Amino acid sequence: MKLERIRAYVTVGVMAALLLGLSVWCWLKPADDYSESERRVLAAFPKVSVESVLSGEFTKDFETYTQDQFPMRDQMRRVKAITNLFVFQQKDNNDLYLADGYVSKLDYPLRDSMVNHALERFRYLTEYYLEPNGSKVYLAVIPDKNYYLAQPNGYPTMDYEALFDRLRQECGDMAYIDLTEQLSIEDYYHTDTHWRQENLLPVARYLAGEMGVSLSGEGYTVNTVDHPFRGVYVGQSALPLTPDTLHYLTSPVLEECVVTGYATGTGVEIPMYDLKKSVGRDPYEMFTGGSNPLVTIENPNAASDRELIIFRDSFAGSLAPLLAEGYRKITLVDIRYVRSEQLGQLVDFHGQDALFLYSTLLLNSSTGLK
């Protein structure tokens, strides 16, 4: 009986010591501002006020703060992810799943309100800037990895065909270009949402052909970034994933192109591929200006004077250079970072071809389109 009591005291003492130690560590540890693995800003200690305490807002924010600032947080997340997927055999961990060597995030169901908002923005841009200037307008949708991965592996998925049919029916006078047959799961990174530029030459030729432009797709050299590419899902999943390899394509045509970014409102010449960003928080930002509201690519050796405006999300960053061969000027516009109503002050609309090129990921979560 005495031995059992001692064991109980020891157990309680060890647990108390652990809890006390973790509490002290949590309070003394400097708060982290940013999670490199998750690529997001972490919660700061909430402001204390009578109103926030009485409303319960302080308690809610404090709970988020303690979760974000917990000691050894990344290690704990990894243990949880491995345990859920490989010990308890759960199909996913926080909506992230592994299948066929790829990691992806579930994106379902189809959100009609999000599609409505995207179509409303597209109609506004078409009616105010493009149609009055005689532009030919096209719409192409990039299926996310789940289109090729989820259903064959038993995961829930949105009704992609319903999305594509609706876009065809409601895109007005836009010509709809179907990309689903031009892609496969092999065209995407294993650890990231995006597609691989080195696989996109056939897609670029097909897309340009549908818009009446011929591309040779020849003369390209595949270059390799000399450090691993850990895509966004490496940090989000907290799993020990094998990183991808980041490639980019160069050619004599691209070497002569002039790329200009307007992140500050004033045009500044920038590299087609910013290799400094390839070692940053989001290596995919290296392509064509990254998160830039307005970028132009000018090809002085183009065979024609045709111009193209691409309303886009991040996927277009790696595709646009492959279209440069066929256009004197390509203008990339990202209305997540600039309001549609302001574009008339920034872009000279004069009848250029126009392409709305968006991923299903953005169309199903389009709140950020302004």
Short mmCIF file of C-alpha atoms in Angstrom, two decimals:
data_model
loop_
_atom_site.label_atom_id
_atom_site.label_comp_id
_atom_site.label_asym_id
_atom_site.label_seq_id
_atom_site.Cartn_x
_atom_site.Cartn_y
_atom_site.Cartn_z
CA MET A 1 0.00 0.00 0.00
CA LYS A 2 2.83 2.35 0.89
CA LEU A 3 4.61 1.59 -2.41
CA GLU A 4 1.47 2.37 -4.41
CA ARG A 5 1.11 5.69 -2.57
CA ILE A 6 4.73 6.58 -3.38
CA ARG A 7 4.15 5.76 -7.05
CA ALA A 8 1.06 7.96 -7.07
CA TYR A 9 2.99 10.84 -5.48
CA VAL A 10 5.82 10.43 -7.99
CA THR A 11 3.39 10.40 -10.92
CA VAL A 12 1.60 13.52 -9.69
CA GLY A 13 4.92 15.21 -8.98
CA VAL A 14 6.33 14.48 -12.43
CA MET A 15 3.14 15.71 -14.12
CA ALA A 16 3.11 18.85 -11.98
CA ALA A 17 6.75 19.50 -12.79
CA LEU A 18 6.13 19.06 -16.50
CA LEU A 19 3.11 21.37 -16.47
CA LEU A 20 4.94 23.96 -14.38
CA GLY A 21 8.03 23.74 -16.57
CA LEU A 22 6.03 24.13 -19.77
CA SER A 23 4.09 27.04 -18.29
CA VAL A 24 7.26 28.85 -17.22
CA TRP A 25 8.89 28.10 -20.59
CA CYS A 26 5.84 29.42 -22.40
CA TRP A 27 5.83 32.68 -20.42
CA LEU A 28 9.59 33.26 -20.60
CA LYS A 29 10.02 32.30 -24.27
CA PRO A 30 10.07 35.36 -26.56
CA ALA A 31 6.97 35.42 -28.76
CA ASP A 32 7.56 34.47 -32.39
CA ASP A 33 6.19 36.82 -35.01
CA TYR A 34 6.13 34.44 -37.96
CA SER A 35 6.02 30.70 -38.60
CA GLU A 36 8.46 29.85 -41.40
CA SER A 37 7.05 26.34 -41.70
CA GLU A 38 3.41 27.46 -42.02
CA ARG A 39 4.17 30.71 -43.86
CA ARG A 40 1.87 32.78 -41.70
CA VAL A 41 1.96 35.48 -39.05
CA LEU A 42 1.51 34.10 -35.54
CA ALA A 43 -0.91 35.54 -33.00
CA ALA A 44 0.44 38.26 -30.70
CA PHE A 45 -0.54 38.70 -27.07
CA PRO A 46 -4.03 40.25 -27.14
CA LYS A 47 -4.70 43.71 -25.79
CA VAL A 48 -6.44 43.73 -22.44
CA SER A 49 -9.46 45.96 -21.93
CA VAL A 50 -12.64 45.85 -19.93
CA GLU A 51 -14.66 45.44 -23.09
CA SER A 52 -12.56 42.56 -24.45
CA VAL A 53 -12.63 40.70 -21.13
CA LEU A 54 -16.39 41.11 -20.61
CA SER A 55 -17.21 40.14 -24.19
CA GLY A 56 -15.04 37.03 -24.04
CA GLU A 57 -12.93 38.26 -26.94
CA PHE A 58 -9.79 38.38 -24.79
CA THR A 59 -10.19 34.75 -23.73
CA LYS A 60 -10.68 33.65 -27.34
CA ASP A 61 -7.66 35.61 -28.58
CA PHE A 62 -5.53 34.45 -25.65
CA GLU A 63 -6.29 30.82 -26.47
CA THR A 64 -5.15 31.41 -30.06
CA TYR A 65 -2.02 33.15 -28.76
CA THR A 66 -1.07 30.24 -26.47
CA GLN A 67 -1.59 27.73 -29.30
CA ASP A 68 0.62 29.74 -31.66
CA GLN A 69 3.36 30.42 -29.09
CA PHE A 70 3.51 26.99 -27.44
CA PRO A 71 7.12 25.76 -26.91
CA MET A 72 8.39 23.23 -29.48
CA ARG A 73 5.24 23.85 -31.48
CA ASP A 74 6.58 22.54 -34.80
CA GLN A 75 7.83 19.34 -33.17
CA MET A 76 4.47 18.81 -31.47
CA ARG A 77 2.65 19.38 -34.76
CA ARG A 78 4.85 16.78 -36.45
CA VAL A 79 4.19 14.20 -33.76
CA LYS A 80 0.43 14.84 -34.07
CA ALA A 81 0.46 14.60 -37.87
CA ILE A 82 2.48 11.37 -37.95
CA THR A 83 0.32 9.84 -35.22
CA ASN A 84 -2.95 10.75 -36.95
CA LEU A 85 -1.93 9.50 -40.39
CA PHE A 86 0.27 6.51 -39.67
CA VAL A 87 -0.77 5.27 -36.22
CA PHE A 88 -4.51 6.00 -36.13
CA GLN A 89 -4.73 5.61 -39.93
CA GLN A 90 -6.80 8.76 -40.41
CA LYS A 91 -7.40 9.68 -44.05
CA ASP A 92 -6.29 13.27 -43.52
CA ASN A 93 -4.82 15.62 -40.95
CA ASN A 94 -6.39 19.09 -40.85
CA ASP A 95 -7.71 18.48 -44.41
CA LEU A 96 -4.24 17.59 -45.72
CA TYR A 97 -3.75 14.12 -47.18
CA LEU A 98 -1.10 12.00 -48.86
CA ALA A 99 -1.84 10.07 -52.06
CA ASP A 100 0.35 8.68 -54.83
CA GLY A 101 3.36 10.49 -53.40
CA TYR A 102 1.62 13.89 -53.46
CA VAL A 103 0.30 15.97 -50.58
CA SER A 104 -2.81 18.03 -51.18
CA LYS A 105 -5.49 19.89 -49.26
CA LEU A 106 -9.16 19.03 -49.52
CA ASP A 107 -11.19 21.72 -51.24
CA TYR A 108 -14.92 21.05 -51.10
CA PRO A 109 -17.77 21.63 -51.46
CA LEU A 110 -18.20 23.97 -54.39
CA ARG A 111 -19.03 27.39 -52.91
CA ASP A 112 -21.56 29.13 -55.13
CA SER A 113 -21.12 32.48 -53.39
CA MET A 114 -17.38 32.44 -54.17
CA VAL A 115 -17.99 31.60 -57.84
CA ASN A 116 -20.62 34.36 -57.98
CA HIS A 117 -18.12 36.90 -56.68
CA ALA A 118 -15.45 35.86 -59.17
CA LEU A 119 -17.88 36.03 -62.10
CA GLU A 120 -19.08 39.44 -60.95
CA ARG A 121 -15.49 40.75 -60.99
CA PHE A 122 -14.84 39.22 -64.42
CA ARG A 123 -18.01 40.80 -65.83
CA TYR A 124 -17.07 44.19 -64.41
CA LEU A 125 -13.63 44.11 -66.01
CA THR A 126 -15.06 42.92 -69.32
CA GLU A 127 -17.86 45.49 -69.47
CA TYR A 128 -15.82 48.51 -68.35
CA TYR A 129 -12.40 47.94 -69.91
CA LEU A 130 -12.36 45.18 -72.48
CA GLU A 131 -15.55 45.19 -74.56
CA PRO A 132 -15.57 49.00 -75.09
CA ASN A 133 -12.07 48.71 -76.58
CA GLY A 134 -12.83 45.71 -78.78
CA SER A 135 -10.78 43.12 -76.92
CA LYS A 136 -11.17 39.43 -77.60
CA VAL A 137 -11.76 37.86 -74.19
CA TYR A 138 -10.94 34.30 -73.07
CA LEU A 139 -11.42 32.34 -69.86
CA ALA A 140 -9.27 29.36 -68.85
CA VAL A 141 -9.47 27.54 -65.53
CA ILE A 142 -6.55 25.68 -63.97
CA PRO A 143 -7.76 22.57 -62.10
CA ASP A 144 -6.06 22.10 -58.75
CA LYS A 145 -4.34 18.85 -57.78
CA ASN A 146 -7.52 17.44 -56.22
CA TYR A 147 -9.11 17.21 -59.67
CA TYR A 148 -6.65 14.45 -60.55
CA LEU A 149 -5.94 13.08 -57.07
CA ALA A 150 -8.89 13.17 -54.66
CA GLN A 151 -11.65 11.01 -56.12
CA PRO A 152 -9.40 8.19 -57.44
CA ASN A 153 -7.99 7.85 -53.91
CA GLY A 154 -11.33 7.95 -52.09
CA TYR A 155 -11.30 11.56 -50.88
CA PRO A 156 -14.24 13.97 -51.05
CA THR A 157 -14.05 16.49 -53.85
CA MET A 158 -16.01 19.40 -55.21
CA ASP A 159 -18.14 18.95 -58.32
CA TYR A 160 -15.61 20.24 -60.83
CA GLU A 161 -17.79 19.49 -63.84
CA ALA A 162 -20.57 21.61 -62.34
CA LEU A 163 -18.07 24.44 -61.89
CA PHE A 164 -16.76 24.19 -65.45
CA ASP A 165 -20.28 23.95 -66.93
CA ARG A 166 -21.41 26.99 -64.98
CA LEU A 167 -18.42 29.04 -66.11
CA ARG A 168 -19.10 28.08 -69.74
CA GLN A 169 -22.74 29.12 -69.42
CA GLU A 170 -22.19 32.35 -67.51
CA CYS A 171 -18.97 33.74 -68.98
CA GLY A 172 -20.93 35.74 -71.54
CA ASP A 173 -19.05 36.46 -74.75
CA MET A 174 -15.78 35.09 -73.35
CA ALA A 175 -14.38 32.08 -75.20
CA TYR A 176 -13.92 29.25 -72.71
CA ILE A 177 -10.68 27.25 -73.02
CA ASP A 178 -10.67 23.83 -71.35
CA LEU A 179 -7.29 22.90 -69.83
CA THR A 180 -8.29 19.72 -68.00
CA GLU A 181 -7.14 17.37 -70.78
CA GLN A 182 -3.85 19.21 -71.17
CA LEU A 183 -2.73 18.48 -67.62
CA SER A 184 -2.18 15.53 -65.32
CA ILE A 185 -1.11 15.09 -61.70
CA GLU A 186 2.53 14.77 -62.87
CA ASP A 187 2.43 18.44 -63.89
CA TYR A 188 2.17 19.57 -60.25
CA TYR A 189 4.71 19.71 -57.44
CA HIS A 190 4.51 16.98 -54.82
CA THR A 191 4.67 19.40 -51.88
CA ASP A 192 3.07 22.56 -53.29
CA THR A 193 -0.18 23.73 -54.86
CA HIS A 194 1.38 24.97 -58.10
CA TRP A 195 2.23 23.44 -61.44
CA ARG A 196 5.75 22.77 -62.75
CA GLN A 197 6.96 25.27 -65.35
CA GLU A 198 9.18 22.68 -67.05
CA ASN A 199 6.03 20.69 -67.92
CA LEU A 200 3.98 23.58 -69.28
CA LEU A 201 5.25 24.10 -72.84
CA PRO A 202 2.45 21.93 -74.33
CA VAL A 203 -0.11 23.81 -72.21
CA ALA A 204 1.27 27.17 -73.38
CA ARG A 205 1.15 26.09 -77.05
CA TYR A 206 -2.42 24.84 -76.67
CA LEU A 207 -3.59 27.96 -74.85
CA ALA A 208 -1.94 30.28 -77.36
CA GLY A 209 -3.36 28.27 -80.25
CA GLU A 210 -6.88 28.67 -78.87
CA MET A 211 -6.27 32.44 -78.89
CA GLY A 212 -4.98 32.37 -82.48
CA VAL A 213 -1.26 32.61 -81.72
CA SER A 214 1.36 30.10 -82.82
CA LEU A 215 4.26 29.18 -80.53
CA SER A 216 7.21 27.06 -81.58
CA GLY A 217 7.98 26.01 -78.00
CA GLU A 218 11.59 25.46 -79.08
CA GLY A 219 14.95 26.69 -77.87
CA TYR A 220 14.26 26.33 -74.14
CA THR A 221 16.82 25.24 -71.58
CA VAL A 222 15.77 23.63 -68.30
CA ASN A 223 17.63 25.17 -65.35
CA THR A 224 17.67 23.82 -61.80
CA VAL A 225 17.65 25.83 -58.59
CA ASP A 226 20.49 24.41 -56.50
CA HIS A 227 18.60 23.99 -53.24
CA PRO A 228 15.47 21.99 -52.32
CA PHE A 229 12.00 23.38 -52.90
CA ARG A 230 9.85 22.83 -49.83
CA GLY A 231 6.37 23.71 -50.97
CA VAL A 232 3.63 25.23 -48.87
CA TYR A 233 2.34 21.82 -47.77
CA VAL A 234 5.63 20.86 -46.12
CA GLY A 235 5.00 23.31 -43.29
CA GLN A 236 1.24 23.00 -43.25
CA SER A 237 1.31 19.21 -43.01
CA ALA A 238 4.20 19.13 -40.48
CA LEU A 239 5.26 15.85 -42.08
CA PRO A 240 8.85 14.86 -42.98
CA LEU A 241 8.22 15.18 -46.71
CA THR A 242 10.85 14.82 -49.42
CA PRO A 243 11.24 18.28 -51.02
CA ASP A 244 10.68 18.97 -54.71
CA THR A 245 13.25 20.29 -57.17
CA LEU A 246 12.55 23.72 -58.61
CA HIS A 247 13.23 24.14 -62.35
CA TYR A 248 12.82 27.15 -64.61
CA LEU A 249 13.02 27.60 -68.38
CA THR A 250 15.19 30.07 -70.26
CA SER A 251 15.58 30.77 -73.97
CA PRO A 252 17.16 33.35 -76.28
CA VAL A 253 13.71 34.96 -76.64
CA LEU A 254 13.25 35.32 -72.88
CA GLU A 255 16.76 36.73 -72.46
CA GLU A 256 15.79 39.65 -74.70
CA CYS A 257 12.48 40.34 -72.94
CA VAL A 258 12.12 43.32 -70.62
CA VAL A 259 10.11 42.67 -67.45
CA THR A 260 8.73 45.60 -65.45
CA GLY A 261 7.02 45.47 -62.08
CA TYR A 262 4.75 48.12 -60.60
CA ALA A 263 4.57 47.03 -56.96
CA THR A 264 5.27 50.59 -55.79
CA GLY A 265 3.18 52.27 -58.49
CA THR A 266 6.28 53.21 -60.48
CA GLY A 267 7.69 50.89 -63.10
CA VAL A 268 10.92 49.14 -62.10
CA GLU A 269 12.73 46.64 -64.30
CA ILE A 270 12.83 43.25 -62.59
CA PRO A 271 14.26 39.83 -63.55
CA MET A 272 12.07 37.27 -65.24
CA TYR A 273 13.18 34.85 -62.53
CA ASP A 274 14.27 36.35 -59.22
CA LEU A 275 16.56 33.65 -57.85
CA LYS A 276 16.92 35.53 -54.56
CA LYS A 277 13.26 34.75 -53.88
CA SER A 278 13.90 31.07 -54.51
CA VAL A 279 15.49 30.92 -51.04
CA GLY A 280 12.76 33.03 -49.42
CA ARG A 281 9.58 32.17 -47.57
CA ASP A 282 7.78 31.20 -50.77
CA PRO A 283 10.24 30.05 -53.45
CA TYR A 284 7.51 30.01 -56.13
CA GLU A 285 7.54 33.82 -55.85
CA MET A 286 10.66 33.76 -58.05
CA PHE A 287 8.49 33.57 -61.18
CA THR A 288 7.69 36.84 -62.98
CA GLY A 289 7.41 39.27 -60.09
CA GLY A 290 5.66 37.03 -57.60
CA SER A 291 2.91 38.81 -55.66
CA ASN A 292 2.94 41.92 -57.80
CA PRO A 293 -0.28 43.73 -58.76
CA LEU A 294 0.98 44.67 -62.21
CA VAL A 295 3.81 43.23 -64.34
CA THR A 296 4.60 43.69 -68.03
CA ILE A 297 6.72 41.45 -70.27
CA GLU A 298 7.86 43.13 -73.48
CA ASN A 299 9.33 41.08 -76.32
CA PRO A 300 11.18 43.32 -78.80
CA ASN A 301 11.61 40.38 -81.20
CA ALA A 302 7.96 39.33 -81.40
CA ALA A 303 6.78 38.33 -84.88
CA SER A 304 3.64 40.49 -84.50
CA ASP A 305 2.36 43.50 -82.59
CA ARG A 306 -0.23 41.47 -80.69
CA GLU A 307 -0.62 42.17 -77.00
CA LEU A 308 -2.20 40.15 -74.21
CA ILE A 309 -3.59 41.07 -70.79
CA ILE A 310 -3.76 38.21 -68.29
CA PHE A 311 -5.96 38.61 -65.24
CA ARG A 312 -4.40 36.05 -62.99
CA ASP A 313 -3.49 34.40 -59.72
CA SER A 314 -0.07 33.00 -58.80
CA PHE A 315 -0.23 30.10 -61.30
CA ALA A 316 0.25 32.48 -64.24
CA GLY A 317 3.65 33.57 -62.95
CA SER A 318 5.35 30.50 -64.39
CA LEU A 319 3.17 30.23 -67.51
CA ALA A 320 3.36 33.83 -68.79
CA PRO A 321 7.05 33.62 -69.84
CA LEU A 322 6.19 30.68 -72.10
CA LEU A 323 3.61 32.83 -73.93
CA ALA A 324 6.03 35.73 -74.46
CA GLU A 325 7.28 34.31 -77.77
CA GLY A 326 3.94 35.11 -79.41
CA TYR A 327 3.26 38.62 -78.09
CA ARG A 328 4.96 41.98 -78.25
CA LYS A 329 3.68 42.74 -74.78
CA ILE A 330 2.01 40.76 -72.02
CA THR A 331 0.47 42.55 -69.05
CA LEU A 332 -0.19 40.55 -65.88
CA VAL A 333 -2.88 41.98 -63.61
CA ASP A 334 -3.61 40.59 -60.15
CA ILE A 335 -6.81 42.09 -58.74
CA ARG A 336 -6.09 40.61 -55.32
CA TYR A 337 -3.65 43.50 -54.88
CA VAL A 338 -5.28 46.30 -56.86
CA ARG A 339 -8.94 47.27 -57.09
CA SER A 340 -10.68 46.70 -60.41
CA GLU A 341 -12.01 50.25 -60.35
CA GLN A 342 -8.44 51.63 -60.36
CA LEU A 343 -7.17 49.69 -63.36
CA GLY A 344 -8.12 52.38 -65.85
CA GLN A 345 -5.46 54.59 -64.23
CA LEU A 346 -2.79 51.88 -64.42
CA VAL A 347 -3.36 50.01 -67.68
CA ASP A 348 -3.82 51.43 -71.17
CA PHE A 349 -6.70 49.33 -72.50
CA HIS A 350 -6.69 49.59 -76.29
CA GLY A 351 -8.10 46.35 -77.62
CA GLN A 352 -5.49 43.83 -76.48
CA ASP A 353 -6.46 40.18 -76.24
CA ALA A 354 -7.51 39.40 -72.66
CA LEU A 355 -7.28 36.13 -70.77
CA PHE A 356 -8.82 35.37 -67.38
CA LEU A 357 -6.57 32.60 -66.06
CA TYR A 358 -7.49 31.36 -62.58
CA SER A 359 -7.14 28.20 -60.55
CA THR A 360 -10.13 26.39 -59.10
CA LEU A 361 -8.56 27.02 -55.69
CA LEU A 362 -9.06 30.76 -56.11
CA LEU A 363 -12.46 30.50 -57.78
CA ASN A 364 -13.72 28.51 -54.81
CA SER A 365 -12.29 31.08 -52.38
CA SER A 366 -12.49 34.36 -54.29
CA THR A 367 -13.03 36.81 -51.43
CA GLY A 368 -9.70 38.46 -52.14
CA LEU A 369 -10.64 39.55 -55.68
CA LYS A 370 -11.20 43.31 -55.55
#
